[in-house]
Amino acid sequence: GEWGELNNRFHKNLFFGTGGMRGRTIGGVATDAERGGAETGATPRYAAAGTNTLNDYTVVRATMALHGYIRAWMTVEGILDIPRIVIAHDVRHFSRHFCELAASTWDELGGYAMIFDGPRSTPHLSYTVRRRYAHAGIVITASHNPPHDNGFKAYFVDGAQVAPPHDQAIIDRYARIGLEDTIPFVRASNENQISSFTILPTADDLAYRSILEEAVLDSELLKEHCPKLVFTPIHGTGAVSAVPALWDHGVEVASVDEQTKPNPNFPTVKSPNPENSEAFRQGIAVARKIKAKAVLATDPDCDRMGAAVFDGKGRYHCLTGNQIACMLAEYRISKLKKQGILPETGSSRAVILKTFVTTPLLEYIARTHGVRCVNTLTGFKWMAEKIADYEDAATAALREKEGISWDYEETDLQTRIEVLLRYSNYSVLAVEESFGYLPLDIVRDKDGNAAVLAFAEMLSHLQSIGSAPLKFLEELYRRHGYFEEKTANLIFEGAAGAEVIRKIIDSYTENPPSSINGVSVRKAKDFGRPGYLDEDEKPLPVENFFTFELENDFNVAVRASGTEPKIKYYFFGRANVADQESLTNVKKEVGETLKIFAGWAETDASERGGLAKKLDDTATDQGVSDLEKESEEN
């Protein structure tokens, strides 16, 4: 009689998107057979049955599609080798099982699979694919999704998530694989006949830990000036590498004991997402006890990092992803200039990479420093693709002009930077607003471990000059103008929700708004149409993504999430700042305007989709967080 549950499980095949797939692995209504006698909170005996859930069949199907494509690609490229893959997993329900199942399937298909002995972070996988000269990678994770979800992320030979044209070819193969094709592999798993695969040695962990050193520009700052920090992995994989990396630099870091132990239910938080201030509750409590200057947090697969910083007046402020990105960019460019790695006037070959939906303040920072800012579509794979292009261009130029071949991974950072600045482009930092940062050029996905180190170094610099994070931010605002961003989401789940999302997206293509909340649209871009170029003058891929530049210098962007059942709205506000006194008023005015725009999104989308839906606002406001207000009241 649970017809809604049946419909949600079977109304479609679980979508294998351009980077992989996510979905429920524990049903909203679990059957007795699925639970298999497991206690409440424990992993059920079986993953949820259904064509639209992540279970043994869909994991095997995805693995078969990836293997088939990799083998075909190797044939075309003339690579005579056994397809090699590295597979990692986080702490979620069924993560280890799915990891071993994918490895066994790969092995049975005639490949060579390597897995870790336990949970590892997503960037750790990205690096190990390159270190092991693997042809592909998989991470079993649903990032910061709810506990009942899990996912399958596919990586290519370069250590980045699969991108065109490879992604669509894998999707096409996935669509052609039937249920009956997966049964032999699933049966072997259920009968405990999983094939052998290789467990990676400790050397691979040490190698990744070593490469994290490149996230630090001045190790002496960390050793001599780093303030006391609190770190929490929010029950995920962050403690595996981030904490030892901080220890390596002599950083005094305290852990949140209740959140350090892996737990697939993430019991101490509403959501294991450092984008949400609520996730910092226990970390801030520890910070108050030990008088720490900041709390750093990573999500379950440790590709994202968030931070709450002390204001010197008894409060901890949760920074937005945009704020963290700007602080890191300003510090790292300035430091590279001070070290003589970048000329004082900057270089057009030094680049800040960001997505279109990340704050425009980064463009002002880059311009002031004489470096370029290159925008990509949403998704870190596009920035990883840029870094790979820069590597390829430098490699080709080095060979052609100097007759030298180099092993990029084996070349020290200083030499890599020199070659990239001479012949190609060097990515100083790659960032996205959703708390993703990459201060490395060898790892090819956002890296929470590296971000922890980079942020700690920036804090050390500020302490060494008698400054503080919020003061540093205000200096940026006075120099470039006040920028504030707000992200709002409309969530539409299930079969009916998918149809609403389609209607809304189609409507923006067919009938774009001429004004938003009474403000005229000066320029509109529909990236679903071909012809747009990025700052490198390279064509941008086609995607259901829209941007609207308004007459008041505010901007709005709209896109359908590629991994969750939601429409995402991004609002960007900016105003000039005359002095410190005016900054307070400007913050208030911009913030109030952005809240009004967020209300417009709900009304506009409801009209376009033909269905009213409550707005789910997950953005962290500037200033004192709701968490702080609550703690003060209590």
Tab-separated table of N, CA, C and O in Angstrom, residues 486-492 504 508 557-558 566-571 594-606 611-619 621:
chain	number	residue	atom	x	y	z
A	486	LYS	N	23.763	35.425	-1.842
A	486	LYS	CA	22.760	34.596	-1.175
A	486	LYS	C	22.390	33.469	-2.117
A	486	LYS	O	22.198	33.683	-3.314
A	487	THR	N	22.319	32.279	-1.570
A	487	THR	CA	21.927	31.111	-2.355
A	487	THR	C	20.592	30.604	-1.826
A	487	THR	O	20.421	30.458	-0.612
A	488	ALA	N	19.658	30.355	-2.716
A	488	ALA	CA	18.356	29.843	-2.317
A	488	ALA	C	18.003	28.638	-3.175
A	488	ALA	O	18.364	28.582	-4.357
A	489	ASN	N	17.323	27.680	-2.580
A	489	ASN	CA	16.982	26.449	-3.288
A	489	ASN	C	15.491	26.167	-3.230
A	489	ASN	O	14.857	26.360	-2.191
A	490	LEU	N	14.956	25.722	-4.334
A	490	LEU	CA	13.600	25.184	-4.375
A	490	LEU	C	13.721	23.683	-4.568
A	490	LEU	O	14.299	23.242	-5.570
A	491	ILE	N	13.209	22.913	-3.633
A	491	ILE	CA	13.348	21.461	-3.669
A	491	ILE	C	12.066	20.821	-4.184
A	491	ILE	O	10.970	21.110	-3.698
A	492	PHE	N	12.191	19.948	-5.174
A	492	PHE	CA	11.053	19.218	-5.750
A	492	PHE	C	11.433	17.748	-5.857
A	492	PHE	O	12.160	17.358	-6.771
A	504	ILE	N	10.241	24.470	-15.182
A	504	ILE	CA	10.879	25.733	-14.802
A	504	ILE	C	12.049	26.043	-15.732
A	504	ILE	O	12.188	27.170	-16.235
A	508	TYR	N	12.503	29.268	-18.496
A	508	TYR	CA	13.560	30.279	-18.549
A	508	TYR	C	14.177	30.362	-19.946
A	508	TYR	O	14.627	31.420	-20.381
A	557	ALA	N	21.634	34.238	-10.946
A	557	ALA	CA	21.899	33.046	-11.758
A	557	ALA	C	20.931	31.947	-11.335
A	557	ALA	O	20.547	31.851	-10.161
A	558	VAL	N	20.554	31.112	-12.302
A	558	VAL	CA	19.602	30.023	-12.047
A	558	VAL	C	20.125	28.766	-12.719
A	558	VAL	O	20.566	28.796	-13.872
A	566	LYS	N	16.603	19.809	-7.035
A	566	LYS	CA	16.354	21.199	-6.686
A	566	LYS	C	16.736	22.137	-7.820
A	566	LYS	O	17.579	21.830	-8.663
A	567	ILE	N	16.086	23.296	-7.810
A	567	ILE	CA	16.483	24.436	-8.627
A	567	ILE	C	17.273	25.360	-7.710
A	567	ILE	O	16.825	25.687	-6.604
A	568	LYS	N	18.444	25.811	-8.163
A	568	LYS	CA	19.297	26.639	-7.332
A	568	LYS	C	19.320	28.066	-7.875
A	568	LYS	O	19.473	28.280	-9.084
A	569	TYR	N	19.163	29.016	-6.973
A	569	TYR	CA	19.204	30.433	-7.319
A	569	TYR	C	20.395	31.082	-6.611
A	569	TYR	O	20.640	30.839	-5.429
A	570	TYR	N	21.108	31.918	-7.341
A	570	TYR	CA	22.263	32.618	-6.795
A	570	TYR	C	22.041	34.117	-6.987
A	570	TYR	O	21.754	34.566	-8.103
A	571	PHE	N	22.172	34.857	-5.908
A	571	PHE	CA	21.967	36.308	-5.955
A	571	PHE	C	23.267	36.997	-5.534
A	571	PHE	O	23.867	36.654	-4.515
A	594	LEU	N	18.908	41.594	-1.047
A	594	LEU	CA	19.075	40.196	-1.430
A	594	LEU	C	17.951	39.324	-0.873
A	594	LEU	O	17.495	38.382	-1.529
A	595	LYS	N	17.494	39.616	0.339
A	595	LYS	CA	16.393	38.836	0.918
A	595	LYS	C	15.117	39.012	0.098
A	595	LYS	O	14.348	38.072	-0.092
A	596	ILE	N	14.907	40.220	-0.404
A	596	ILE	CA	13.735	40.472	-1.246
A	596	ILE	C	13.844	39.675	-2.544
A	596	ILE	O	12.867	39.086	-3.015
A	597	PHE	N	15.048	39.635	-3.123
A	597	PHE	CA	15.236	38.864	-4.351
A	597	PHE	C	14.972	37.384	-4.114
A	597	PHE	O	14.424	36.687	-4.974
A	598	ALA	N	15.371	36.869	-2.945
A	598	ALA	CA	15.132	35.461	-2.646
A	598	ALA	C	13.643	35.169	-2.612
A	598	ALA	O	13.195	34.098	-3.043
A	599	GLY	N	12.851	36.105	-2.105
A	599	GLY	CA	11.401	35.934	-2.115
A	599	GLY	C	10.849	35.913	-3.534
A	599	GLY	O	9.903	35.164	-3.834
A	600	TRP	N	11.463	36.720	-4.413
A	600	TRP	CA	11.040	36.712	-5.820
A	600	TRP	C	11.229	35.335	-6.434
A	600	TRP	O	10.397	34.883	-7.233
A	601	ALA	N	12.315	34.645	-6.085
A	601	ALA	CA	12.613	33.349	-6.689
A	601	ALA	C	11.484	32.360	-6.464
A	601	ALA	O	11.079	31.638	-7.375
A	602	GLU	N	10.964	32.325	-5.237
A	602	GLU	CA	9.892	31.378	-4.933
A	602	GLU	C	8.650	31.671	-5.760
A	602	GLU	O	8.041	30.763	-6.330
A	603	THR	N	8.291	32.939	-5.843
A	603	THR	CA	7.098	33.320	-6.601
A	603	THR	C	7.273	33.032	-8.084
A	603	THR	O	6.393	32.456	-8.743
A	604	ASP	N	8.424	33.423	-8.629
A	604	ASP	CA	8.669	33.253	-10.054
A	604	ASP	C	8.710	31.777	-10.443
A	604	ASP	O	8.091	31.365	-11.434
A	605	ALA	N	9.401	30.971	-9.658
A	605	ALA	CA	9.501	29.549	-9.977
A	605	ALA	C	8.157	28.855	-9.833
A	605	ALA	O	7.830	27.949	-10.608
A	606	SER	N	7.371	29.262	-8.858
A	606	SER	CA	6.054	28.656	-8.674
A	606	SER	C	5.167	28.915	-9.883
A	606	SER	O	4.447	28.024	-10.354
A	611	LEU	N	3.481	25.064	-9.649
A	611	LEU	CA	3.334	24.391	-8.357
A	611	LEU	C	4.033	25.220	-7.302
A	611	LEU	O	5.221	25.498	-7.416
A	612	ALA	N	3.306	25.634	-6.275
A	612	ALA	CA	3.905	26.397	-5.197
A	612	ALA	C	4.774	25.480	-4.354
A	612	ALA	O	4.444	24.328	-4.116
A	613	LYS	N	5.899	26.005	-3.902
A	613	LYS	CA	6.813	25.208	-3.078
A	613	LYS	C	7.555	26.138	-2.141
A	613	LYS	O	8.028	27.195	-2.550
A	614	LYS	N	7.654	25.737	-0.902
A	614	LYS	CA	8.348	26.561	0.088
A	614	LYS	C	9.833	26.642	-0.230
A	614	LYS	O	10.457	25.648	-0.563
A	615	LEU	N	10.344	27.843	-0.098
A	615	LEU	CA	11.767	28.065	-0.354
A	615	LEU	C	12.612	27.470	0.755
A	615	LEU	O	12.347	27.661	1.926
A	616	ASP	N	13.645	26.713	0.367
A	616	ASP	CA	14.603	26.166	1.330
A	616	ASP	C	15.868	26.991	1.236
A	616	ASP	O	16.663	26.818	0.321
A	617	ASP	N	16.045	27.912	2.152
A	617	ASP	CA	17.185	28.836	2.119
A	617	ASP	C	18.316	28.264	2.954
A	617	ASP	O	18.226	28.219	4.168
A	618	THR	N	19.378	27.816	2.289
A	618	THR	CA	20.479	27.184	3.005
A	618	THR	C	21.703	28.076	3.089
A	618	THR	O	22.755	27.641	3.503
A	619	ALA	N	21.576	29.330	2.671
A	619	ALA	CA	22.748	30.198	2.705
A	619	ALA	C	23.015	30.690	4.126
A	619	ALA	O	22.102	30.894	4.910
A	621	ASP	N	23.985	33.706	6.376
A	621	ASP	CA	23.997	35.158	6.275
A	621	ASP	C	25.308	35.727	6.775
A	621	ASP	O	26.028	35.108	7.542
